[in-house]
Amino acid sequence: MGSDDESDSGSIDVIIDYEDSQPATPPMEQPNVVGAAAAQAPIISSYNDKIRPLLDVIDRLRLLMVMKEGIQLPTIVVVGDQSSGKSSVLESLAGVNLPRSQGICTRVPLIIKLQNHARPRPELYLEYNGKMVPVEEPQIATAINIATDEIAGPGKSISDIPLTLVVRKDGVPDLTMVDLPGITRVPVHGQPDNIYEQIRDIIMQYITPKESIILNVLSATVDFSTCESIRMSQQVDKNGERTLAVVTKVDRAPEGLVDKVTADDVNIGLGYVCVRNRIGDESYEEARKEEARLFETNAHLSCIDKSIVGVHVLAQKLVRIQANEIAKCLPEIVKNISAKLEANVSELEKMPKALTSDADATQAMMRIIQAAKESLKKLLWRGEFDEYPEDNTKHGTALFVEMLNRFSDELHNCEESNLSKDFLTEEIKGLEDAKGIELPNFLPFEAFLHYIDDVVMSVLTRHWEMYYHVKVFAKGAAHNLVQKLREQSINRVKEIVEMEKLTGYTCNPDYMMEWNKLMKEQDHFINQISGTNMGPLPCRVNLQGFGEIQVEHLRQHSNVSILQQAFALKMRMVAYWKIFKVRLVDSMALHLQYHVHNLVHNDIDEIMKELMGPDGHGIKMMLVESPAIVAKREKLKNSIKVLKESKDSVAKVMDRIVVYDAYLV
């Protein structure tokens, strides 16, 4: 049994017992097994049937293109620099001839599905562009080239559209691999100048997901650290935890190879496997025998541990790594498919159904208007922000209080509230000209009404999003409604100010209390200006509630009676201004709340009437769906279909998988 941590991971553990299926061999006899038995036996042993169900479900999901739904699948991705020997390695594993040529052989991602089938005649076919093409084994390379030309075009250009090769053959390992174009930096004739960037982008697309297993093909003839494929894989797998290296062309550079694979200067976490490439017209059986002989007899290669040499070892490692990765990822894949399916079904249900009659359109319009009214009531009246929890700019009632407080502060800090500036000058001028004292003309509604406009537009846009043609008219109708409210509010404030300018009146007892308190300073102040007290005349006078006041400019007025009247008038204005500021803010608050209440409870219905129109043009517009909505609905339907099939496929195969609680051999 595994540890608690392993049990909690939810991974599926599968018996991987290829070692148990082989005859027990004393360690000293191991070289003979490699040299003889391994060369004669099928590339992979009978444990394929325990891995096949796992691979079947992943292949089925890949065929359904579930990766387009954001579901990542465990994938062996084969990368390597150009002429590194990738094709030879894949040929040895598949037992079939792949295209060979100078330059880039692989111009599209080639998905190779190997399936071990005990039948006398191999079964091979290609899948691309929605069709399945059976192929005879001798013609496989030609058929791949023809399919590649159809996908990527003739010539030497590349494409990221995959081509699938299925090989059902006795003795092949149960593997699915993706062979990618070999990396080249210098474009040859017929290739685009950015061929390196195109290849790099395709490779990074496949090796970046953490579920990908990177099979990095390296030539023994080069310094591994200089290989472009190593540099790319290290970008996404820095510690090499999901990278396996296969070293080719060992017969060309055997000297020092044992040091290169044991030193591991390039962080290959899953280890190395050294293989010999098939040469010329050798059969695959002959190539395996020659490979075994080479690692037995070559003075340099025979020093390499036999557990990391040979195509048969590579096949076993790949099958084991692939099976373990699938078993580890499958529960998460199931979870992701279910979550994505649930999300897409929910999103499709939220989309409006295509309307086919005037009655349906009318009902839909009424539902949307009612939903918009409810949203506006929450934001502007009840102070409920669940529909916009993170967007503070839509929190209407809170912003309403904030704006009124800010306006109140502006009133207290405005020019007219500076009590000591040019003290009594305006009052004296008013008395001499026999004019009334004007109050400041504040119009504080604009900011709040602009905000109301924004909120109404945002809410209506959200609720009408699925009906683009109507949304434009709805926004226009809403703007007209808010503009009407703006005009009413501005007229109301102007009326308040004009009334205050016409005559100042208040029955607030605080007014007389404040005025009497201020008037207690009058005699002292007048004496300081007129010089009735002995001593030098001061330039400034300290007045309670005002601070220090400049008084030099007042001595030009010899009429003490005018100064007294001006002081009394100033104190009345100061006391009244204090009352007026509070009254103006309160009046504005009541007025705004009254109109907001009417807006969210009654006036919003005006939008419905305007949309309907006398000729019912709004209803006709609702019957015409936006192309974007139609496309989105179809995309969701197709996605749901794929995800349901994927979920069913996984469920069927899961029943065939041998599951252990947390046990892995």
XYZ file of C-alpha atoms in Angstrom:
665
model
C 0.000 0.000 0.000
C 1.183 3.529 -0.727
C 1.517 6.362 1.732
C -1.356 8.563 2.864
C -0.143 11.294 0.542
C -0.361 8.969 -2.409
C -3.832 7.837 -1.415
C -5.072 11.400 -1.125
C -3.823 12.328 -4.582
C -6.705 10.472 -6.211
C -4.423 8.918 -8.826
C -5.210 5.565 -10.419
C -2.535 2.987 -9.835
C -2.104 0.298 -12.442
C -0.043 -2.872 -12.260
C 3.043 -2.308 -14.414
C 4.670 -5.714 -14.130
C 6.697 -6.136 -17.271
C 9.657 -7.316 -15.169
C 7.522 -9.990 -13.534
C 6.369 -11.216 -16.941
C 9.950 -11.984 -17.983
C 11.864 -15.116 -16.941
C 14.034 -14.565 -13.886
C 17.662 -14.137 -14.902
C 20.718 -14.058 -12.684
C 22.516 -10.704 -12.884
C 25.652 -12.204 -14.388
C 23.640 -13.578 -17.315
C 21.964 -10.250 -18.106
C 24.279 -9.346 -21.007
C 23.322 -12.526 -22.809
C 19.645 -11.654 -22.472
C 20.262 -8.296 -24.053
C 22.403 -9.777 -26.731
C 20.163 -12.677 -27.675
C 16.729 -12.869 -26.111
C 16.099 -9.151 -26.358
C 17.056 -9.175 -29.993
C 14.696 -12.054 -30.741
C 11.658 -11.214 -28.573
C 8.901 -8.797 -29.534
C 9.757 -5.228 -28.663
C 7.270 -5.218 -25.790
C 5.884 -7.991 -23.641
C 2.462 -9.175 -22.595
C 1.739 -6.424 -20.097
C 0.340 -4.306 -22.956
C -3.191 -5.492 -22.194
C -3.007 -3.798 -18.788
C -1.996 -0.474 -20.314
C -4.205 -0.598 -23.386
C -7.384 0.610 -21.592
C -5.550 3.652 -20.263
C -4.197 4.529 -23.673
C -7.549 3.845 -25.344
C -9.301 6.481 -23.288
C -6.608 9.101 -23.901
C -6.598 8.326 -27.637
C -10.376 8.616 -27.692
C -10.232 11.977 -25.927
C -7.561 13.162 -28.335
C -9.698 12.038 -31.288
C -12.591 14.053 -29.852
C -10.172 17.026 -29.726
C -10.968 17.603 -26.072
C -7.723 19.596 -25.798
C -9.505 22.384 -27.666
C -11.774 22.590 -24.620
C -8.780 23.367 -22.417
C -8.431 19.767 -21.140
C -4.752 18.764 -21.251
C -3.864 15.121 -21.945
C -0.723 13.145 -21.100
C 1.265 13.084 -24.334
C 4.688 11.786 -25.338
C 6.115 14.603 -27.434
C 9.114 13.739 -29.611
C 11.489 16.646 -30.237
C 14.961 16.948 -31.632
C 17.230 19.027 -33.769
C 17.132 18.419 -37.495
C 18.986 15.211 -38.462
C 19.171 14.042 -34.845
C 17.707 10.666 -35.833
C 14.105 11.172 -34.714
C 12.618 9.331 -37.664
C 14.904 6.343 -37.127
C 13.891 6.043 -33.479
C 10.192 6.197 -34.327
C 10.640 3.676 -37.152
C 12.321 1.251 -34.757
C 9.443 1.588 -32.273
C 6.680 1.353 -34.892
C 8.305 -1.161 -37.188
C 7.302 0.841 -40.296
C 9.193 3.122 -42.676
C 8.561 6.842 -42.245
C 9.386 9.601 -44.743
C 13.084 10.351 -45.175
C 14.656 13.292 -46.992
C 17.226 16.007 -46.688
C 16.049 18.855 -44.450
C 12.740 18.701 -42.607
C 11.034 15.311 -42.943
C 8.170 16.075 -40.529
C 6.244 19.190 -41.597
C 3.148 18.688 -39.439
C 2.636 17.209 -35.962
C 2.491 13.459 -36.632
C 0.482 11.598 -33.988
C 1.664 7.989 -34.045
C -0.666 5.504 -32.346
C 0.953 2.110 -31.875
C -1.395 -0.717 -30.901
C -0.177 -4.255 -30.283
C -2.503 -6.686 -32.104
C -1.814 -10.372 -32.559
C -2.991 -10.660 -36.120
C -1.066 -11.973 -39.146
C -1.605 -8.855 -41.268
C -0.762 -5.373 -39.931
C -3.473 -2.734 -40.102
C -2.379 0.838 -40.865
C -4.345 3.960 -41.689
C -4.067 7.749 -41.632
C -6.547 10.187 -40.079
C -6.626 13.796 -41.233
C -9.070 16.447 -42.424
C -11.972 14.399 -41.079
C -11.234 11.263 -43.086
C -9.612 7.875 -42.526
C -7.326 6.511 -45.265
C -6.213 2.816 -45.094
C -2.588 2.347 -46.129
C -0.495 -0.666 -47.090
C 2.726 -0.953 -45.100
C 5.137 -0.528 -48.058
C 3.368 2.701 -49.090
C 3.191 4.317 -45.651
C 5.941 6.902 -46.279
C 4.374 7.950 -49.589
C 0.916 8.182 -48.031
C 2.239 10.384 -45.211
C 3.883 12.708 -47.725
C 0.648 12.996 -49.726
C -1.362 13.739 -46.573
C 1.247 16.271 -45.428
C 1.027 18.094 -48.755
C -2.736 18.242 -48.392
C -2.452 19.689 -44.872
C 0.567 21.993 -45.165
C 0.666 22.499 -48.904
C 3.328 21.269 -51.308
C 6.885 22.415 -50.759
C 8.658 22.822 -47.445
C 6.269 24.892 -45.371
C 5.011 23.566 -42.036
C 1.609 23.526 -40.315
C 0.355 22.970 -36.771
C -2.608 20.887 -38.000
C -1.905 17.285 -36.919
C -1.847 14.113 -38.997
C -2.506 10.785 -37.252
C -0.892 7.461 -38.157
C -2.443 4.351 -36.587
C -0.309 1.197 -36.576
C -1.962 -2.039 -35.387
C 0.714 -4.660 -35.503
C 1.932 -7.674 -33.580
C 4.830 -6.916 -31.234
C 4.712 -3.104 -31.196
C 4.493 -1.297 -27.852
C 1.193 0.301 -26.899
C 2.232 3.917 -27.267
C 0.889 7.185 -28.574
C 3.510 9.783 -29.517
C 3.508 13.129 -31.263
C 6.441 13.633 -33.617
C 7.170 17.323 -34.234
C 9.228 18.987 -36.983
C 12.970 18.895 -36.441
C 14.475 22.172 -35.260
C 16.394 24.168 -37.830
C 17.656 27.727 -37.618
C 18.588 28.304 -41.257
C 15.724 28.255 -43.789
C 16.415 26.382 -47.018
C 14.996 27.219 -50.433
C 11.210 27.169 -50.311
C 10.963 27.724 -46.543
C 9.799 30.975 -44.961
C 12.418 33.166 -43.288
C 10.792 32.610 -39.903
C 10.833 28.806 -40.150
C 12.674 28.555 -36.808
C 10.045 30.648 -35.031
C 7.218 28.584 -36.574
C 8.796 25.298 -35.464
C 9.572 26.704 -32.014
C 5.967 27.832 -31.531
C 4.606 24.382 -32.458
C 7.060 22.632 -30.141
C 6.350 24.971 -27.221
C 2.609 24.485 -27.729
C 3.028 20.730 -27.216
C 5.719 20.554 -24.520
C 4.514 23.395 -22.254
C 1.562 21.569 -20.595
C 2.772 19.865 -17.422
C 1.062 16.661 -18.589
C 3.433 16.328 -21.580
C 6.295 13.831 -21.492
C 9.231 15.140 -23.537
C 11.204 12.549 -25.517
C 14.310 14.477 -26.497
C 16.253 12.840 -29.333
C 19.967 13.677 -29.166
C 22.735 12.662 -31.530
C 25.799 11.114 -29.880
C 27.926 13.099 -32.329
C 27.144 16.507 -30.736
C 27.567 18.223 -27.408
C 24.182 17.783 -25.706
C 24.322 21.235 -24.117
C 24.402 22.875 -27.553
C 21.228 21.163 -28.783
C 18.349 23.533 -29.456
C 15.849 20.862 -28.373
C 17.514 20.732 -24.933
C 17.295 24.513 -24.607
C 13.573 24.454 -25.460
C 12.702 21.600 -23.113
C 14.609 23.260 -20.257
C 12.456 26.364 -20.673
C 9.355 24.407 -19.643
C 10.956 21.561 -17.630
C 13.919 23.141 -15.910
C 14.723 20.158 -13.689
C 14.005 17.585 -16.378
C 11.337 15.841 -14.291
C 9.318 14.936 -17.390
C 12.127 14.661 -19.942
C 13.552 11.388 -21.261
C 16.543 11.502 -23.627
C 17.251 8.948 -26.340
C 20.784 9.064 -27.739
C 21.076 8.038 -31.386
C 23.996 7.336 -33.771
C 26.016 5.777 -30.948
C 28.052 3.770 -33.477
C 29.411 7.026 -34.958
C 30.691 8.518 -31.688
C 31.049 5.760 -29.096
C 34.081 7.222 -27.336
C 33.198 9.147 -24.172
C 29.473 8.428 -24.503
C 29.304 6.637 -21.154
C 30.607 9.799 -19.469
C 28.082 12.003 -21.269
C 25.059 9.971 -20.167
C 26.244 9.441 -16.596
C 27.369 13.029 -15.988
C 23.968 14.375 -17.105
C 25.054 17.976 -17.554
C 21.693 18.915 -19.089
C 19.299 17.645 -16.387
C 17.478 14.694 -17.927
C 15.272 13.650 -15.012
C 13.820 10.495 -16.575
C 17.203 9.255 -17.720
C 18.886 8.298 -20.987
C 18.483 5.419 -23.396
C 21.172 4.776 -26.012
C 20.141 3.194 -29.319
C 21.660 2.332 -32.663
C 19.949 3.641 -35.790
C 18.826 1.237 -38.487
C 21.215 1.483 -41.420
C 20.410 1.140 -45.112
C 18.146 -1.774 -46.033
C 18.471 -3.582 -42.736
C 15.291 -5.241 -41.572
C 14.098 -4.303 -38.122
C 15.034 -7.735 -36.805
C 18.525 -7.400 -38.276
C 18.870 -3.902 -36.819
C 17.979 -5.131 -33.342
C 20.457 -7.969 -33.525
C 23.180 -5.594 -34.696
C 22.270 -3.165 -31.904
C 22.604 -5.896 -29.285
C 25.928 -7.020 -30.753
C 27.254 -3.433 -30.818
C 26.549 -2.806 -27.142
C 28.103 -6.172 -26.278
C 31.309 -5.963 -28.261
C 32.256 -2.291 -28.699
C 34.965 -1.361 -26.252
C 33.333 1.953 -25.349
C 29.647 1.062 -25.603
C 29.881 -2.185 -23.667
C 30.709 -0.127 -20.562
C 27.258 1.461 -20.593
C 24.755 -0.033 -18.153
C 22.561 -2.514 -20.008
C 19.432 -1.025 -18.376
C 19.765 2.056 -20.580
C 20.618 0.584 -23.981
C 18.485 -0.735 -26.816
C 15.206 0.038 -28.541
C 13.441 -2.591 -26.433
C 14.507 -0.745 -23.244
C 13.307 2.538 -24.739
C 9.928 0.969 -25.544
C 9.568 -0.424 -22.020
C 10.469 2.892 -20.417
C 8.089 4.846 -22.605
C 5.209 2.463 -21.921
C 5.829 2.568 -18.177
C 6.215 6.364 -18.046
C 3.175 6.868 -20.232
C 0.984 4.504 -18.193
C 2.021 6.075 -14.894
C 1.426 9.578 -16.194
C -2.017 8.663 -17.535
C -2.929 6.935 -14.273
C -1.786 9.994 -12.332
C -3.603 12.500 -14.540
C -6.818 10.621 -15.279
C -8.734 11.627 -12.116
C -7.894 15.287 -12.780
C -8.922 14.883 -16.425
C -12.276 13.434 -15.335
C -12.715 16.302 -12.888
C -11.833 18.937 -15.503
C -14.169 17.429 -18.105
C -17.057 17.433 -15.617
C -16.331 21.006 -14.511
C -16.047 22.282 -18.081
C -19.222 20.439 -19.085
C -21.138 21.858 -16.135
C -19.897 25.386 -16.877
C -20.809 25.173 -20.564
C -24.271 23.743 -19.849
C -24.856 26.528 -17.342
C -23.692 29.170 -19.804
C -25.899 27.747 -22.559
C -28.910 27.729 -20.236
C -28.296 31.392 -19.433
C -28.321 32.295 -23.096
C -31.711 33.300 -24.451
C -33.428 30.823 -26.700
C -33.883 31.898 -30.288
C -37.165 33.815 -30.467
C -39.563 32.737 -33.201
C -42.738 34.758 -32.556
C -43.850 38.238 -31.489
C -45.340 36.754 -28.323
C -42.024 35.163 -27.344
C -40.185 38.414 -28.073
C -42.644 40.456 -25.994
C -42.315 38.114 -23.013
C -38.522 38.150 -23.306
C -38.490 41.956 -23.411
C -40.679 42.184 -20.313
C -38.446 39.708 -18.450
C -35.347 41.705 -19.303
C -36.894 45.015 -18.246
C -38.008 43.481 -14.937
C -34.548 41.983 -14.370
C -32.938 45.360 -15.140
C -35.340 47.084 -12.721
C -34.439 44.616 -9.996
C -30.704 45.193 -10.600
C -31.153 48.965 -10.413
C -33.222 48.668 -7.225
C -30.403 46.686 -5.642
C -27.700 49.135 -6.679
C -29.458 52.480 -6.302
C -32.090 51.868 -3.635
C -31.544 48.836 -1.407
C -27.748 48.894 -1.277
C -27.312 45.257 -2.391
C -24.222 44.722 -4.508
C -24.168 40.942 -5.091
C -24.324 41.402 -8.882
C -21.231 43.646 -8.845
C -19.335 42.525 -5.711
C -15.923 43.717 -6.929
C -16.961 46.809 -8.888
C -17.227 49.633 -6.356
C -18.216 52.073 -9.091
C -21.633 50.371 -9.229
C -22.326 50.534 -5.485
C -24.961 53.260 -5.809
C -26.197 53.923 -2.288
C -22.674 54.043 -0.892
C -21.533 56.424 -3.613
C -24.644 58.552 -3.069
C -23.656 59.173 0.560
C -20.034 59.717 -0.442
C -20.985 62.310 -3.082
C -23.260 64.218 -0.702
C -20.552 64.284 1.957
C -18.058 65.525 -0.588
C -20.454 68.260 -1.709
C -21.048 69.279 1.893
C -17.278 69.578 2.363
C -16.994 71.647 -0.802
C -19.670 74.006 0.476
C -17.797 74.477 3.738
C -14.512 75.102 1.942
C -15.746 77.254 -0.916
C -14.907 80.918 -1.493
C -18.139 82.042 0.159
C -17.254 80.135 3.332
C -14.010 82.111 3.792
C -15.345 84.367 6.577
C -12.282 86.554 7.056
C -11.505 87.500 3.437
C -12.195 91.220 2.672
C -14.120 91.390 5.925
C -17.337 93.542 5.676
C -16.362 94.882 2.231
C -19.202 93.189 0.392
C -21.688 94.033 3.154
C -20.796 97.731 3.101
C -21.020 97.820 -0.682
C -24.399 96.116 -0.517
C -25.688 98.591 2.051
C -24.407 101.560 0.090
C -25.904 100.240 -3.154
C -29.073 99.079 -1.386
C -28.783 95.658 -2.997
C -29.505 92.254 -1.566
C -26.670 89.892 -0.796
C -26.490 87.063 -3.356
C -25.999 83.479 -2.335
C -23.613 81.264 -4.314
C -25.234 79.388 -7.190
C -24.351 75.710 -6.539
C -25.369 72.990 -8.979
C -24.072 69.816 -7.321
C -26.242 67.332 -9.241
C -24.105 66.883 -12.330
C -21.630 64.401 -10.858
C -24.292 62.194 -9.308
C -26.559 62.256 -12.360
C -23.610 61.383 -14.580
C -23.012 58.423 -12.273
C -26.690 57.418 -12.492
C -26.368 57.511 -16.271
C -23.323 55.198 -16.143
C -25.005 52.700 -13.811
C -28.217 52.529 -15.828
C -26.241 52.056 -19.064
C -24.085 49.333 -17.529
C -27.057 47.402 -16.121
C -29.100 47.624 -19.316
C -26.112 46.650 -21.464
C -25.576 43.544 -19.329
C -29.214 42.463 -19.473
C -29.579 43.204 -23.196
C -26.205 41.736 -24.138
C -27.730 38.824 -26.042
C -29.904 41.112 -28.189
C -27.432 43.409 -29.874
C -29.910 45.154 -32.193
C -32.194 46.046 -29.295
C -29.301 46.942 -26.974
C -28.420 50.027 -29.013
C -32.001 51.338 -28.864
C -32.287 50.428 -25.155
C -29.170 52.452 -24.337
C -30.572 55.404 -26.285
C -33.899 55.187 -24.455
C -32.126 54.933 -21.096
C -29.968 57.943 -21.899
C -33.057 59.958 -22.775
C -34.640 58.946 -19.470
C -31.616 59.989 -17.420
C -31.316 63.228 -19.407
C -34.904 64.000 -18.476
C -34.073 63.346 -14.823
C -31.008 65.565 -15.129
C -33.045 68.482 -16.462
C -35.649 68.086 -13.720
C -32.995 67.994 -11.021
C -31.060 70.989 -12.318
C -34.254 73.022 -12.517
C -35.071 72.011 -8.965
C -31.704 73.142 -7.618
C -31.892 76.397 -9.544
C -35.289 76.978 -8.017
C -33.918 76.413 -4.499
C -31.077 78.838 -5.068
C -33.330 81.472 -6.622
C -35.670 81.238 -3.647
C -32.773 81.726 -1.271
C -31.550 84.695 -3.281
C -34.991 86.257 -3.254
C -35.422 86.144 0.495
C -33.593 84.457 3.318
C -35.815 82.706 5.774
C -35.430 80.065 8.413
C -37.318 79.084 11.538
C -34.370 77.089 12.766
C -33.651 78.218 16.358
C -29.948 77.656 15.775
C -29.947 80.732 13.545
C -30.775 83.239 16.340
C -28.507 81.472 18.801
C -25.584 81.667 16.367
C -26.301 85.311 15.456
C -26.538 86.451 19.081
C -23.262 84.717 19.879
C -21.515 86.441 16.987
C -22.979 89.871 17.824
C -21.354 89.857 21.267
C -18.095 90.754 19.504
C -19.497 93.848 17.740
C -18.603 96.600 20.261
C -15.070 95.331 20.736
C -14.544 95.081 16.987
C -15.903 98.598 16.205
C -13.780 100.109 18.963
C -10.641 98.544 17.484
C -11.414 100.125 14.110
C -12.731 103.575 15.124
C -10.012 104.227 17.704
C -12.272 104.983 20.655
C -9.810 103.030 22.814
C -6.523 104.673 23.857
C -3.361 103.416 22.205
C -2.175 102.700 18.648
C -4.678 101.355 16.125
C -4.053 97.678 15.251
C -3.777 96.377 11.652
C -5.438 93.111 12.627
C -8.197 92.292 15.053
C -8.744 88.848 16.575
C -12.399 87.976 16.229
C -13.827 84.832 17.829
C -14.919 82.347 15.183
C -13.006 84.211 12.442
C -9.429 84.381 13.653
C -7.309 87.409 12.790
C -9.049 89.934 10.523
C -7.362 92.590 8.379
C -9.092 95.904 9.286
C -6.958 98.621 7.659
C -9.330 98.840 4.672
C -12.295 99.545 6.987
C -10.861 102.766 8.473
C -11.655 104.635 5.286
C -15.294 104.483 6.330
C -15.839 107.256 8.887
C -19.499 106.429 9.374
C -19.526 104.154 12.440
C -23.221 103.422 11.857
C -22.407 101.868 8.465
C -19.722 99.710 10.083
C -22.167 98.553 12.751
C -24.844 97.726 10.194
C -22.293 95.911 8.021
C -21.090 93.878 11.008
C -24.649 92.947 11.946
C -25.408 91.984 8.325
C -22.222 89.905 8.112
C -23.106 88.043 11.273
C -26.637 87.400 9.978
C -25.163 86.052 6.725
C -22.669 83.861 8.577
C -25.388 82.409 10.822
C -27.766 81.996 7.900
C -25.062 80.492 5.629
C -24.451 77.791 8.208
C -28.150 76.898 8.208
C -28.395 77.181 4.418
C -25.540 74.754 3.711
C -27.179 72.023 5.740
C -30.591 72.802 4.247
C -29.273 72.711 0.676
C -27.536 69.352 1.144
C -30.617 67.857 2.841
C -32.881 69.182 0.098
C -30.643 67.731 -2.585
C -30.505 64.363 -0.837
C -34.286 64.162 -0.599
C -34.737 65.291 -4.180
C -32.230 62.775 -5.548
C -33.650 59.906 -3.547
C -37.135 60.797 -4.705
C -36.102 60.737 -8.357
C -33.982 57.599 -7.981
C -36.981 55.899 -6.379
C -39.163 56.922 -9.322
C -36.462 55.848 -11.761
C -36.086 52.305 -10.475
C -39.762 51.740 -9.664
C -41.649 53.568 -12.407
C -39.648 55.547 -14.951
C -37.681 52.541 -16.214
C -40.944 51.320 -17.770
C -40.619 54.253 -20.168
C -37.787 52.353 -21.810
C -40.170 49.482 -22.483
C -42.657 51.814 -24.152
C -39.990 53.479 -26.258
C -38.552 50.131 -27.322
C -41.928 48.728 -28.253
C -42.731 51.797 -30.354
C -46.034 52.411 -32.056
C -45.189 49.964 -34.833
C -43.605 47.282 -32.606
C -40.147 47.771 -34.139
C -38.487 46.658 -30.872
C -40.241 43.295 -31.018
C -39.133 42.771 -34.614
C -35.536 43.585 -33.657
C -35.557 40.963 -30.920
C -36.387 38.291 -33.479
C -33.099 39.056 -35.279
C -30.184 37.469 -33.405
C -26.673 38.807 -33.543
C -24.328 36.559 -35.589
C -21.980 36.521 -32.593
C -24.735 35.096 -30.369
C -25.637 32.457 -32.940
C -21.971 31.464 -33.226
C -21.541 31.363 -29.448
C -24.601 29.136 -29.018
C -23.383 26.700 -31.677
C -19.902 26.664 -30.177
C -21.312 25.843 -26.755
C -23.519 23.089 -28.180
C -20.586 21.500 -30.001
C -18.411 21.803 -26.909
C -21.072 20.159 -24.741
C -21.402 17.328 -27.254
C -17.646 16.706 -27.220
C -17.446 16.872 -23.430
C -20.400 14.491 -22.972
C -18.825 11.982 -25.357
C -15.523 12.407 -23.534
C -17.154 11.821 -20.175
C -18.918 8.693 -21.480
C -15.688 7.385 -23.002
C -13.820 7.793 -19.739
C -16.619 6.104 -17.790
C -16.584 3.063 -20.084
C -12.832 2.596 -19.940
C -12.559 3.221 -16.212
C -14.503 0.017 -15.640
C -11.752 -1.906 -17.462
C -8.849 -0.457 -15.528
C -7.318 -2.580 -12.787
C -7.406 -0.220 -9.813
C -5.428 -0.568 -6.632
C -5.947 1.594 -3.583
C -2.497 3.145 -3.732
C -0.327 0.372 -5.035
C 2.109 0.615 -7.887
C 4.549 -2.092 -8.800
